[in-house]
Amino acid sequence: MDNITENILELHDVETFIGQYHILFGVNITVRKGSATVLLGRNGGGKTTTLETISGLRPPFAGTILLDGKDIAGLPAYEIIQSGVGYVPEDRDIFSDLTIEENLLISSRKGNDYDKRLELVFELFPDMKKYFKKKSRILSGGQAQMLSISRALINDNKLILIDEPSKGLAPILIRELIDRINIIKKDNTVLLVEQNWEMATSVGDYFYIVQDGMTVFECTKEELLADDTIKQKYLGV
Amino acid sequence: MKTKNKLVLALALLAAVLVVPALIGSSYIHSIIITICIYSIFAISYDLLLGYTGIVSFGHTVYFGVAAYVVAFTTVKLHWPFLAAVGMVIVVCVAISFIFSLVTLRTKNVYFSMVTMAIGQLFYVMSTKLYAITGGDDGLPGVKSIFPNKTVFYIAAVLILVCVYLFSKRLVNSPAGRVLQGVKENDARIGMLGYNTFKFKSIVIQISGLLAGLAGILYVNLNGIATPSILNSSMTLQILFMVILGGVGTLHGPVIGAAIMQIASIVLSGFTTRWMLIFGIGFVVVMLFFPKGVAGVFDRFSQPNQLRKE
Amino acid sequence: MKSAMKKSYRYIALVLAILMIGALALAGCNKSEPAAGSSAAPAAGSSEAAEEPEVTGPPIKIGLLNETSGAYEQWGKMELQGFFSGLYYATDGTMAIDGRPLEVIVEDTTCDVGVGVQKATKLLEDDKVDILSGTCISSIALAVMDMAAEKGVPYVINCAASDDITGANFNEYTFRTGRNLTMAAEAGLGFLNEDEIEGTTWVVLAPDYAGGRSGGESLGAGVEARGGKVLDYIYPPMDCTDFTSYIQKIKSLNPDYLCAAIVGNNFIVKFPQQLKELGALDNGMQYVTSIADFDFLKTVGEAGIGQIGEALYHYNCWDTPANDALIQIHQELYNGEYPDFWAGESFVGAQAIVLGIQKAGGTDGQAFIKALEGLEFESVKGTYIIRAEDHQALQPMAVGRIISDGNGGATVEAAAIIPLEGMTFPVTAPGRA
Amino acid sequence: MSILIQIIIYGLSLGMLYFLLSSGFSLIFGLMGVLNFAHGSMFMWGCYLGYILSLSTGSFLFGIIGAAVCIGVMGLVMEKWLIQPLRGNQLRQILLTFGLIYVLEELAKVIFGTRAYMQFPPEWLSGSAHIFSETVPQYRLFMIFAGVIVFLLMTLLLKKTKLGMIIRAGTDKPRMVQAIGINVARIFSITFALGCALAGLGGAIATPFLGAYPTIDMEQVFNAIAVVIIGGVGSFTGAFYASVILGFISYITSYFVPELSMASTLLAMLVVVMIRPNGLFGGKTSEN
């Protein structure tokens, strides 16, 4: 029943609480297959919470989330992830006591062609092969980010959620990351949160601006670049 | 209910509690009410820590036990007058509270609980070991009560309990009390607001320690002997029962808990020798389903803001 | 601030209401026959020999503090059953003295000092008992004895064995018919006559608590007095479970005799087992200890056979008329159960109470004290004399040997009986020597 | 010379006992943040079940394995009904397990009574071995052997199997384990049951040495806490080394300074907490 819809993911009026604090008031996002969609907006707007809500780490209070047409709102995180979602958290959260191989091994799900995906990962991130048997606590910030992405890539996921990949990375690493993501987004659609203007605009095909827990603006890459007022109005850049 | 007739009601009840049992004239009932008052004071002091500051100490019975031993040792062995003994208890309680506040510096939440439990056990072991001072397992007998008879003692105990309750209520509602409740919510955030949380925490540890010491003094006056059983971890568990069963963080909850515990243990022990099993199960049920305890049942049970169960 | 004040009044009212309800509830339950205090006296006329005594005086009230529940409930049961058998025997089944029926009020101390004192308050001040008795726990006895003295009520202790009761903490209203720890230690040596101890080397071991230390010291003194040499005193902690280090130390000292003043499960059961395991008994060292209750015999079983030591009471060690009566009455009242350990002691206490009341011709405190001081009477272990100086009953002591009971278990026979005169321990009560 | 051998053998056998007792406690606390004060009671029930099972089936090995399995199931039930509902609320979990001590202790008294049960080691273990002229009960050597075997098996499990990796990952970052598609709740249940099974196994192995009686739970819970504090939370090897250290400390103090022996483990723990709050072998910092 793999109806290859145009959209991998649709969020309709999604609301979320953290404890008793109301964070998301109404998020509406559509992610098209084979593309990269970027969530922009000032800090504290609810971008990270949106990714956490999609991945199931924070169940939504209201609204629907359609993954490939199926409503996954409220399902436990492991079920959503197992149905083909990869999640790369803001501060990477790599398992430092495990080696790179072990990080990837436990992320690989049943029925996944582990060796084939491993080749793909080594191609994209050679460092992973170099330190494959080492404990991942020795990795640098950039390498840790690569491992975190590799964990999401080890399975042939429909959708990969990435939370501020450029955070804390040197410019040359950001450029390297840009063309990696541009490759990844072809087969495994990407939804990412990004503050770095250069990465956002050189990776993203579609953009949403999230402010005070709501998606306030939507546009394509061309519209964004053409119209400076959007940047002024929403991002204060 | 305007405050005025509430005040009248309170005073009327106070009078009733003081007069009626005195008329009944059974010193057994008096000694039970004294015991309820003693454990209520001890439970209130523990609630100040657990309920209002979120400090989970499993060594709180150290103050209670050591206070009893200090009074027994100074009055029986050293023949000190009672007031001198009370002075010594205050000094010792402050010293012990200093140790505990030091421990709060080095360890946080769960670790603090483990370490305080170990400190409590250390005092228990010392009470059985240093028999030259503590009389070992047989304890230190021979303490003369400062109250002429049980009726006077009982009236004094009720009045002391009411004073302790009012004092604690005032402390909790004071600005310092508010800071302490903030410490309970999020220690770091309060720190960022510029409050020296360590200073506030050590103040409340000191106050609760002194109140527990007061309960210890009354205990040894009632029973005339200090034995290792009051430093034992089962005493820690009993005081925990009273606060949780009654309603943590409410101050009047622990009094309810103390009353329930005492009356139930007397009535239940009449029927079965395994009455502690009933308490244990009761405690687990309360922890699972009634976190607010008996007193909390009156408050509205707050609903979490989540459409779907996690 | 206003609302806070209003709220606190509401809470004060609540607090006081609770105390009020608590007081009334308790007062209520106190009126009716207190459940906990139901006297477990067997019906007076149960044995056919006793004729119906006509009542000519007010009932004699005896309060019995008893460990009905809690850690020592096993011991509590023994003391209770021995006590009633004793009353039964001393009053020839009539449960009455000179026409005044005996009313025994039993209160459960739940093995907790606080509760024990509370129940003692009830017995002394509410029930106004004439004579108080009971408890196997020394700390409770020590606390209660002062209260009894204050109220002028004689307190006869059957089992609690701490030396201080008739020593440092002595008061004239307190008596003890059971043996104290020093007597137990003395008895431990009793079976060896002079020449066997002369020139032998000893190690003394006892649990590390007040009674244990005093028991150990008097054992050592007894050995030294009989020409033996004590190499070392070892005091493992009360609830020690791993005796290896102490046994290694004993092996390194290699004494002829190892004498242990034993109390509590760990010492009675685990210590001998670990002794054998570590090969401490292989080189001929003789192990002298004390022999405890039926549970002890069941647990040690056949492994304990041959072990010698002071036996507080085992029904098989004595053939006196009183002991036979104890066995017969005990089995009759308690569906065939043999009297165990503390039952032998509380039987004597009950008997002393009855004799005291008969001799004093009533229940007046001072008269009762005068009646008991110096009282000599025949009971379970033969002749008892209640020493006037410290109100401690001198009595013969038994040294038992564990033997097989024929069907896989173990029982005790008397290896030696130490007569009354053999008990030579000083009066330690202040100002009473 | 012989004292040295004694210290090594008896200290080590005591250490292995502490390891069997505390390894599950440390694993559960490390991975799930659950401080199970009733862990000592699991150990005690392991003693009782080990005694009953080996007596009824006549085989010692079946006794200890059976006890471990039963206590594991007990752990599973406890985690499902009592721990899971309170997930996220550490305070109520601690208080609940504290209350459980009473329930399990009183239940044991109801079923097994208050007397102590003595279990003699099986014949093939009841003799004494001679090492450099020291007579050493074979059972003590068995205890050392059992402790080391369990340590090796558990290390293999943690290092080599996928479950082991997931447990180690969960100890580090439990939320992220969910985010790679693993049902953390199931992993928690398995780990909790495994931890309790270890305590049951420890109890069953300890019975011929300690015997089974109703106050074991409180005695042993302090040793478990000491091992966790000294070894560092969640670090399995830390628990092993800390247990060995504690075994030596308690044997040496009971030999040379008997008066202090009851307090030795407590003092050792308090010293370590003051110097290195997160234990000698790493593990999560106690300031977290």
PDB file of N, CA, C and O in Angstrom, chain C residues 261-301:
ATOM      1  N   ALA C 261      29.942 -17.554  75.937  1.00  0.00           N
ATOM      2  CA  ALA C 261      28.675 -17.132  76.575  1.00  0.00           C
ATOM      3  C   ALA C 261      27.789 -16.675  75.423  1.00  0.00           C
ATOM      4  O   ALA C 261      28.041 -15.632  74.813  1.00  0.00           O
ATOM      5  N   ILE C 262      26.824 -17.481  75.069  1.00  0.00           N
ATOM      6  CA  ILE C 262      26.153 -17.333  73.766  1.00  0.00           C
ATOM      7  C   ILE C 262      24.743 -16.777  73.915  1.00  0.00           C
ATOM      8  O   ILE C 262      24.010 -17.156  74.814  1.00  0.00           O
ATOM      9  N   VAL C 263      24.392 -15.847  73.006  1.00  0.00           N
ATOM     10  CA  VAL C 263      22.993 -15.363  72.952  1.00  0.00           C
ATOM     11  C   VAL C 263      22.682 -15.120  71.488  1.00  0.00           C
ATOM     12  O   VAL C 263      23.524 -14.651  70.738  1.00  0.00           O
ATOM     13  N   GLY C 264      21.476 -15.420  71.051  1.00  0.00           N
ATOM     14  CA  GLY C 264      21.075 -15.027  69.687  1.00  0.00           C
ATOM     15  C   GLY C 264      21.426 -16.087  68.657  1.00  0.00           C
ATOM     16  O   GLY C 264      22.387 -16.834  68.795  1.00  0.00           O
ATOM     17  N   ASN C 265      20.589 -16.086  67.595  1.00  0.00           N
ATOM     18  CA  ASN C 265      20.685 -17.140  66.571  1.00  0.00           C
ATOM     19  C   ASN C 265      22.080 -17.285  65.991  1.00  0.00           C
ATOM     20  O   ASN C 265      22.637 -18.363  65.945  1.00  0.00           O
ATOM     21  N   ASN C 266      22.661 -16.154  65.551  1.00  0.00           N
ATOM     22  CA  ASN C 266      23.933 -16.267  64.812  1.00  0.00           C
ATOM     23  C   ASN C 266      24.966 -17.021  65.630  1.00  0.00           C
ATOM     24  O   ASN C 266      25.636 -17.911  65.132  1.00  0.00           O
ATOM     25  N   PHE C 267      25.072 -16.691  66.905  1.00  0.00           N
ATOM     26  CA  PHE C 267      26.124 -17.315  67.721  1.00  0.00           C
ATOM     27  C   PHE C 267      25.803 -18.783  67.943  1.00  0.00           C
ATOM     28  O   PHE C 267      26.655 -19.655  67.839  1.00  0.00           O
ATOM     29  N   ILE C 268      24.521 -19.044  68.244  1.00  0.00           N
ATOM     30  CA  ILE C 268      24.167 -20.418  68.646  1.00  0.00           C
ATOM     31  C   ILE C 268      24.319 -21.370  67.472  1.00  0.00           C
ATOM     32  O   ILE C 268      24.822 -22.490  67.605  1.00  0.00           O
ATOM     33  N   VAL C 269      23.921 -20.875  66.277  1.00  0.00           N
ATOM     34  CA  VAL C 269      23.830 -21.808  65.150  1.00  0.00           C
ATOM     35  C   VAL C 269      25.046 -21.706  64.238  1.00  0.00           C
ATOM     36  O   VAL C 269      25.765 -22.676  64.016  1.00  0.00           O
ATOM     37  N   LYS C 270      25.350 -20.473  63.785  1.00  0.00           N
ATOM     38  CA  LYS C 270      26.382 -20.353  62.738  1.00  0.00           C
ATOM     39  C   LYS C 270      27.781 -20.551  63.298  1.00  0.00           C
ATOM     40  O   LYS C 270      28.654 -21.130  62.662  1.00  0.00           O
ATOM     41  N   PHE C 271      27.988 -20.081  64.523  1.00  0.00           N
ATOM     42  CA  PHE C 271      29.348 -20.132  65.065  1.00  0.00           C
ATOM     43  C   PHE C 271      29.853 -21.579  65.129  1.00  0.00           C
ATOM     44  O   PHE C 271      30.904 -21.881  64.558  1.00  0.00           O
ATOM     45  N   PRO C 272      29.100 -22.513  65.770  1.00  0.00           N
ATOM     46  CA  PRO C 272      29.622 -23.892  65.810  1.00  0.00           C
ATOM     47  C   PRO C 272      29.815 -24.483  64.415  1.00  0.00           C
ATOM     48  O   PRO C 272      30.796 -25.183  64.153  1.00  0.00           O
ATOM     49  N   GLN C 273      28.915 -24.107  63.484  1.00  0.00           N
ATOM     50  CA  GLN C 273      29.040 -24.695  62.131  1.00  0.00           C
ATOM     51  C   GLN C 273      30.321 -24.199  61.477  1.00  0.00           C
ATOM     52  O   GLN C 273      31.107 -24.978  60.921  1.00  0.00           O
ATOM     53  N   GLN C 274      30.594 -22.893  61.631  1.00  0.00           N
ATOM     54  CA  GLN C 274      31.823 -22.353  60.999  1.00  0.00           C
ATOM     55  C   GLN C 274      33.053 -22.858  61.743  1.00  0.00           C
ATOM     56  O   GLN C 274      34.114 -23.053  61.142  1.00  0.00           O
ATOM     57  N   LEU C 275      32.920 -23.122  63.052  1.00  0.00           N
ATOM     58  CA  LEU C 275      34.046 -23.698  63.811  1.00  0.00           C
ATOM     59  C   LEU C 275      34.460 -25.016  63.161  1.00  0.00           C
ATOM     60  O   LEU C 275      35.639 -25.245  62.837  1.00  0.00           O
ATOM     61  N   LYS C 276      33.465 -25.860  62.896  1.00  0.00           N
ATOM     62  CA  LYS C 276      33.755 -27.188  62.336  1.00  0.00           C
ATOM     63  C   LYS C 276      34.331 -27.006  60.928  1.00  0.00           C
ATOM     64  O   LYS C 276      35.377 -27.544  60.577  1.00  0.00           O
ATOM     65  N   GLU C 277      33.672 -26.118  60.148  1.00  0.00           N
ATOM     66  CA  GLU C 277      34.091 -25.915  58.744  1.00  0.00           C
ATOM     67  C   GLU C 277      35.558 -25.517  58.662  1.00  0.00           C
ATOM     68  O   GLU C 277      36.294 -25.950  57.796  1.00  0.00           O
ATOM     69  N   LEU C 278      35.971 -24.645  59.576  1.00  0.00           N
ATOM     70  CA  LEU C 278      37.345 -24.110  59.477  1.00  0.00           C
ATOM     71  C   LEU C 278      38.329 -25.029  60.214  1.00  0.00           C
ATOM     72  O   LEU C 278      39.466 -24.650  60.473  1.00  0.00           O
ATOM     73  N   GLY C 279      37.836 -26.202  60.601  1.00  0.00           N
ATOM     74  CA  GLY C 279      38.738 -27.169  61.198  1.00  0.00           C
ATOM     75  C   GLY C 279      39.295 -26.745  62.539  1.00  0.00           C
ATOM     76  O   GLY C 279      40.397 -27.138  62.931  1.00  0.00           O
ATOM     77  N   ALA C 280      38.518 -25.901  63.298  1.00  0.00           N
ATOM     78  CA  ALA C 280      39.053 -25.429  64.591  1.00  0.00           C
ATOM     79  C   ALA C 280      38.950 -26.544  65.636  1.00  0.00           C
ATOM     80  O   ALA C 280      39.668 -26.540  66.633  1.00  0.00           O
ATOM     81  N   LEU C 281      38.029 -27.490  65.416  1.00  0.00           N
ATOM     82  CA  LEU C 281      37.837 -28.524  66.448  1.00  0.00           C
ATOM     83  C   LEU C 281      38.701 -29.751  66.166  1.00  0.00           C
ATOM     84  O   LEU C 281      38.720 -30.698  66.941  1.00  0.00           O
ATOM     85  N   ASP C 282      39.452 -29.720  65.060  1.00  0.00           N
ATOM     86  CA  ASP C 282      40.190 -30.938  64.689  1.00  0.00           C
ATOM     87  C   ASP C 282      41.306 -31.246  65.701  1.00  0.00           C
ATOM     88  O   ASP C 282      41.627 -32.383  65.973  1.00  0.00           O
ATOM     89  N   ASN C 283      41.903 -30.165  66.275  1.00  0.00           N
ATOM     90  CA  ASN C 283      43.063 -30.461  67.132  1.00  0.00           C
ATOM     91  C   ASN C 283      42.639 -30.667  68.582  1.00  0.00           C
ATOM     92  O   ASN C 283      43.357 -30.301  69.498  1.00  0.00           O
ATOM     93  N   GLY C 284      41.406 -31.192  68.803  1.00  0.00           N
ATOM     94  CA  GLY C 284      41.062 -31.599  70.151  1.00  0.00           C
ATOM     95  C   GLY C 284      40.625 -30.475  71.053  1.00  0.00           C
ATOM     96  O   GLY C 284      40.430 -30.671  72.249  1.00  0.00           O
ATOM     97  N   MET C 285      40.415 -29.237  70.514  1.00  0.00           N
ATOM     98  CA  MET C 285      39.964 -28.134  71.400  1.00  0.00           C
ATOM     99  C   MET C 285      38.530 -28.435  71.810  1.00  0.00           C
ATOM    100  O   MET C 285      37.677 -28.771  70.966  1.00  0.00           O
ATOM    101  N   GLN C 286      38.227 -28.326  73.126  1.00  0.00           N
ATOM    102  CA  GLN C 286      36.878 -28.646  73.624  1.00  0.00           C
ATOM    103  C   GLN C 286      36.042 -27.374  73.580  1.00  0.00           C
ATOM    104  O   GLN C 286      36.473 -26.325  74.072  1.00  0.00           O
ATOM    105  N   TYR C 287      34.840 -27.446  72.981  1.00  0.00           N
ATOM    106  CA  TYR C 287      34.014 -26.243  72.818  1.00  0.00           C
ATOM    107  C   TYR C 287      32.895 -26.266  73.857  1.00  0.00           C
ATOM    108  O   TYR C 287      32.077 -27.191  73.893  1.00  0.00           O
ATOM    109  N   VAL C 288      32.921 -25.278  74.763  1.00  0.00           N
ATOM    110  CA  VAL C 288      31.897 -25.209  75.823  1.00  0.00           C
ATOM    111  C   VAL C 288      31.007 -24.009  75.536  1.00  0.00           C
ATOM    112  O   VAL C 288      31.488 -22.886  75.368  1.00  0.00           O
ATOM    113  N   THR C 289      29.682 -24.237  75.423  1.00  0.00           N
ATOM    114  CA  THR C 289      28.807 -23.097  75.104  1.00  0.00           C
ATOM    115  C   THR C 289      27.514 -23.226  75.885  1.00  0.00           C
ATOM    116  O   THR C 289      27.458 -23.978  76.863  1.00  0.00           O
ATOM    117  N   SER C 290      26.492 -22.465  75.488  1.00  0.00           N
ATOM    118  CA  SER C 290      25.200 -22.619  76.181  1.00  0.00           C
ATOM    119  C   SER C 290      24.208 -23.230  75.184  1.00  0.00           C
ATOM    120  O   SER C 290      24.369 -23.078  73.982  1.00  0.00           O
ATOM    121  N   ILE C 291      23.225 -23.905  75.752  1.00  0.00           N
ATOM    122  CA  ILE C 291      22.266 -24.627  74.900  1.00  0.00           C
ATOM    123  C   ILE C 291      20.932 -23.916  74.993  1.00  0.00           C
ATOM    124  O   ILE C 291      20.462 -23.611  76.100  1.00  0.00           O
ATOM    125  N   ALA C 292      20.355 -23.601  73.838  1.00  0.00           N
ATOM    126  CA  ALA C 292      19.166 -22.731  73.875  1.00  0.00           C
ATOM    127  C   ALA C 292      17.879 -23.547  73.694  1.00  0.00           C
ATOM    128  O   ALA C 292      17.796 -24.668  74.179  1.00  0.00           O
ATOM    129  N   ASP C 293      16.891 -23.009  72.941  1.00  0.00           N
ATOM    130  CA  ASP C 293      15.532 -23.571  72.918  1.00  0.00           C
ATOM    131  C   ASP C 293      15.357 -24.664  71.851  1.00  0.00           C
ATOM    132  O   ASP C 293      16.312 -25.051  71.170  1.00  0.00           O
ATOM    133  N   PHE C 294      14.121 -25.099  71.705  1.00  0.00           N
ATOM    134  CA  PHE C 294      13.814 -26.195  70.758  1.00  0.00           C
ATOM    135  C   PHE C 294      14.262 -25.810  69.347  1.00  0.00           C
ATOM    136  O   PHE C 294      14.823 -26.599  68.610  1.00  0.00           O
ATOM    137  N   ASP C 295      14.003 -24.524  68.969  1.00  0.00           N
ATOM    138  CA  ASP C 295      14.407 -24.077  67.618  1.00  0.00           C
ATOM    139  C   ASP C 295      15.887 -24.334  67.415  1.00  0.00           C
ATOM    140  O   ASP C 295      16.325 -24.824  66.391  1.00  0.00           O
ATOM    141  N   PHE C 296      16.666 -24.009  68.468  1.00  0.00           N
ATOM    142  CA  PHE C 296      18.122 -24.196  68.390  1.00  0.00           C
ATOM    143  C   PHE C 296      18.417 -25.668  68.135  1.00  0.00           C
ATOM    144  O   PHE C 296      19.159 -26.024  67.216  1.00  0.00           O
ATOM    145  N   LEU C 297      17.764 -26.542  68.883  1.00  0.00           N
ATOM    146  CA  LEU C 297      18.035 -27.981  68.736  1.00  0.00           C
ATOM    147  C   LEU C 297      17.627 -28.443  67.337  1.00  0.00           C
ATOM    148  O   LEU C 297      18.326 -29.187  66.660  1.00  0.00           O
ATOM    149  N   LYS C 298      16.483 -27.901  66.857  1.00  0.00           N
ATOM    150  CA  LYS C 298      15.999 -28.285  65.512  1.00  0.00           C
ATOM    151  C   LYS C 298      17.017 -27.839  64.467  1.00  0.00           C
ATOM    152  O   LYS C 298      17.385 -28.585  63.560  1.00  0.00           O
ATOM    153  N   THR C 299      17.528 -26.627  64.637  1.00  0.00           N
ATOM    154  CA  THR C 299      18.434 -26.080  63.617  1.00  0.00           C
ATOM    155  C   THR C 299      19.774 -26.798  63.656  1.00  0.00           C
ATOM    156  O   THR C 299      20.320 -27.182  62.628  1.00  0.00           O
ATOM    157  N   VAL C 300      20.317 -26.991  64.859  1.00  0.00           N
ATOM    158  CA  VAL C 300      21.644 -27.632  64.957  1.00  0.00           C
ATOM    159  C   VAL C 300      21.508 -29.105  64.576  1.00  0.00           C
ATOM    160  O   VAL C 300      22.317 -29.646  63.823  1.00  0.00           O
ATOM    161  N   GLY C 301      20.438 -29.726  65.064  1.00  0.00           N
ATOM    162  CA  GLY C 301      20.193 -31.124  64.701  1.00  0.00           C
ATOM    163  C   GLY C 301      21.327 -32.036  65.145  1.00  0.00           C
ATOM    164  O   GLY C 301      22.041 -31.762  66.115  1.00  0.00           O
TER     165      GLY C 301
END
